Amino acid sequence: MISHRIKVQELWISALLLITSVLLLWVSGALAAEKSQIDQAEVLNKKIMVLYDKGAFAEAVPLALQALTLRESMLGPKHPNVAVSLNNLGLLYASLGDFSKAEKLYLRALDILQTHLGSNHPHVAATLRNLETLYELIEEDKLDREAILMV
């Protein structure tokens, strides 16, 4: 009877070890997939910056949207790295003259950054500068339109 109990315990221990091994493999696979998606978002951001420097804003927008989607799915919609993607996309839309979309993205990024990093963080200040520049562009655009109407 005792040897039977020992064999049952050994079977349970073997089963637990097998389950633990399977879980560890599953978790490591999930972590590898997650790292791969984070790496993919970083590669996209580098491509976006190259296109931005070339002035190819419209070409960069789909990549920025893809990077944002990747980061949101991996990190959640309120993560500070998502705010970086929001800022990048906002910059592209502002450069294309789509001020309404840019403003919404900057404001969402600002909310995330202030919540996670506090109001005095440099990333918050950079986002506020982006908004300030955007509002200046909106005002310049408005003045240009008024000048055209006066001619």
GROMACS .gro file of C-alpha atoms in nm:
model
  151
    1MET     CA    1   0.000   0.000   0.000
    2ILE     CA    2   0.281   0.243   0.086
    3SER     CA    3   0.465   0.167  -0.238
    4HIS     CA    4   0.143   0.234  -0.431
    5ARG     CA    5   0.108   0.576  -0.259
    6ILE     CA    6   0.470   0.657  -0.339
    7LYS     CA    7   0.415   0.568  -0.706
    8VAL     CA    8   0.102   0.787  -0.718
    9GLN     CA    9   0.298   1.074  -0.559
   10GLU     CA   10   0.578   1.023  -0.810
   11LEU     CA   11   0.325   1.033  -1.093
   12TRP     CA   12   0.176   1.356  -0.955
   13ILE     CA   13   0.521   1.510  -0.922
   14SER     CA   14   0.604   1.406  -1.279
   15ALA     CA   15   0.275   1.549  -1.402
   16LEU     CA   16   0.334   1.877  -1.216
   17LEU     CA   17   0.686   1.902  -1.360
   18LEU     CA   18   0.549   1.839  -1.708
   19ILE     CA   19   0.276   2.101  -1.663
   20THR     CA   20   0.532   2.349  -1.526
   21SER     CA   21   0.762   2.285  -1.823
   22VAL     CA   22   0.478   2.335  -2.070
   23LEU     CA   23   0.373   2.658  -1.896
   24LEU     CA   24   0.730   2.789  -1.900
   25LEU     CA   25   0.759   2.713  -2.271
   26TRP     CA   26   0.426   2.883  -2.338
   27VAL     CA   27   0.524   3.193  -2.134
   28SER     CA   28   0.866   3.216  -2.299
   29GLY     CA   29   0.701   3.186  -2.641
   30ALA     CA   30   0.452   3.459  -2.551
   31LEU     CA   31   0.734   3.682  -2.423
   32ALA     CA   32   0.933   3.623  -2.742
   33ALA     CA   33   0.629   3.716  -2.953
   34GLU     CA   34   0.576   4.028  -2.741
   35LYS     CA   35   0.942   4.129  -2.776
   36SER     CA   36   0.915   4.071  -3.149
   37GLN     CA   37   0.617   4.308  -3.174
   38ILE     CA   38   0.793   4.570  -2.961
   39ASP     CA   39   1.101   4.538  -3.184
   40GLN     CA   40   0.876   4.571  -3.490
   41ALA     CA   41   0.730   4.895  -3.349
   42GLU     CA   42   1.083   5.029  -3.294
   43VAL     CA   43   1.182   4.943  -3.653
   44LEU     CA   44   0.868   5.119  -3.777
   45ASN     CA   45   0.953   5.428  -3.571
   46LYS     CA   46   1.300   5.442  -3.726
   47LYS     CA   47   1.147   5.421  -4.074
   48ILE     CA   48   0.898   5.693  -3.979
   49MET     CA   49   1.180   5.926  -3.872
   50VAL     CA   50   1.368   5.865  -4.199
   51LEU     CA   51   1.055   5.942  -4.401
   52TYR     CA   52   0.983   6.248  -4.185
   53ASP     CA   53   1.334   6.381  -4.246
   54LYS     CA   54   1.277   6.335  -4.622
   55GLY     CA   55   0.947   6.523  -4.602
   56ALA     CA   56   0.753   6.208  -4.699
   57PHE     CA   57   0.483   6.269  -4.438
   58ALA     CA   58   0.195   6.097  -4.619
   59GLU     CA   59   0.409   5.788  -4.675
   60ALA     CA   60   0.499   5.777  -4.304
   61VAL     CA   61   0.140   5.795  -4.175
   62PRO     CA   62   0.047   5.428  -4.240
   63LEU     CA   63   0.367   5.318  -4.066
   64ALA     CA   64   0.292   5.544  -3.769
   65LEU     CA   65  -0.060   5.404  -3.747
   66GLN     CA   66   0.082   5.051  -3.752
   67ALA     CA   67   0.336   5.135  -3.478
   68LEU     CA   68   0.060   5.289  -3.267
   69THR     CA   69  -0.160   4.981  -3.310
   70LEU     CA   70   0.127   4.749  -3.214
   71ARG     CA   71   0.212   4.948  -2.903
   72GLU     CA   72  -0.151   4.977  -2.794
   73SER     CA   73  -0.208   4.603  -2.835
   74MET     CA   74   0.111   4.513  -2.646
   75LEU     CA   75   0.125   4.783  -2.379
   76GLY     CA   76  -0.233   4.904  -2.345
   77PRO     CA   77  -0.382   5.236  -2.458
   78LYS     CA   78  -0.252   5.437  -2.159
   79HIS     CA   79   0.117   5.340  -2.166
   80PRO     CA   80   0.377   5.621  -2.201
   81ASN     CA   81   0.528   5.451  -2.508
   82VAL     CA   82   0.185   5.473  -2.670
   83ALA     CA   83   0.204   5.848  -2.606
   84VAL     CA   84   0.531   5.858  -2.802
   85SER     CA   85   0.354   5.696  -3.098
   86LEU     CA   86   0.065   5.941  -3.061
   87ASN     CA   87   0.309   6.232  -3.068
   88ASN     CA   88   0.483   6.094  -3.378
   89LEU     CA   89   0.153   6.051  -3.559
   90GLY     CA   90   0.040   6.397  -3.447
   91LEU     CA   91   0.359   6.547  -3.588
   92LEU     CA   92   0.293   6.382  -3.923
   93TYR     CA   93  -0.066   6.504  -3.938
   94ALA     CA   94   0.042   6.856  -3.839
   95SER     CA   95   0.304   6.848  -4.115
   96LEU     CA   96   0.031   6.746  -4.361
   97GLY     CA   97  -0.192   7.032  -4.244
   98ASP     CA   98  -0.449   6.805  -4.075
   99PHE     CA   99  -0.451   7.013  -3.759
  100SER     CA  100  -0.766   6.862  -3.611
  101LYS     CA  101  -0.623   6.508  -3.609
  102ALA     CA  102  -0.289   6.634  -3.480
  103GLU     CA  103  -0.453   6.819  -3.191
  104LYS     CA  104  -0.654   6.513  -3.081
  105LEU     CA  105  -0.342   6.297  -3.086
  106TYR     CA  106  -0.131   6.550  -2.896
  107LEU     CA  107  -0.400   6.596  -2.631
  108ARG     CA  108  -0.433   6.221  -2.583
  109ALA     CA  109  -0.054   6.188  -2.554
  110LEU     CA  110  -0.044   6.475  -2.305
  111ASP     CA  111  -0.310   6.309  -2.088
  112ILE     CA  112  -0.118   5.980  -2.081
  113LEU     CA  113   0.216   6.144  -2.007
  114GLN     CA  114   0.085   6.371  -1.732
  115THR     CA  115  -0.089   6.076  -1.568
  116HIS     CA  116   0.219   5.852  -1.572
  117LEU     CA  117   0.511   6.093  -1.558
  118GLY     CA  118   0.376   6.405  -1.388
  119SER     CA  119   0.342   6.759  -1.516
  120ASN     CA  120   0.711   6.848  -1.483
  121HIS     CA  121   0.852   6.567  -1.696
  122PRO     CA  122   1.048   6.661  -2.014
  123HIS     CA  123   0.818   6.446  -2.232
  124VAL     CA  124   0.520   6.645  -2.104
  125ALA     CA  125   0.703   6.968  -2.186
  126ALA     CA  126   0.783   6.842  -2.537
  127THR     CA  127   0.419   6.754  -2.598
  128LEU     CA  128   0.312   7.098  -2.475
  129ARG     CA  129   0.562   7.252  -2.719
  130ASN     CA  130   0.412   7.040  -2.997
  131LEU     CA  131   0.066   7.172  -2.907
  132GLU     CA  132   0.197   7.529  -2.892
  133THR     CA  133   0.353   7.492  -3.238
  134LEU     CA  134   0.031   7.340  -3.367
  135TYR     CA  135  -0.178   7.629  -3.235
  136GLU     CA  136   0.066   7.874  -3.396
  137LEU     CA  137   0.027   7.689  -3.728
  138ILE     CA  138  -0.351   7.701  -3.695
  139GLU     CA  139  -0.338   8.076  -3.632
  140GLU     CA  140  -0.101   8.132  -3.927
  141ASP     CA  141  -0.328   7.926  -4.151
  142LYS     CA  142  -0.627   8.131  -4.039
  143LEU     CA  143  -0.444   8.459  -4.108
  144ASP     CA  144  -0.332   8.332  -4.451
  145ARG     CA  145  -0.692   8.248  -4.542
  146GLU     CA  146  -0.813   8.588  -4.427
  147ALA     CA  147  -0.542   8.758  -4.634
  148ILE     CA  148  -0.645   8.560  -4.942
  149LEU     CA  149  -1.008   8.660  -4.891
  150MET     CA  150  -0.910   9.028  -4.870
  151VAL     CA  151  -0.730   9.022  -5.205
   0.00000   0.00000   0.00000
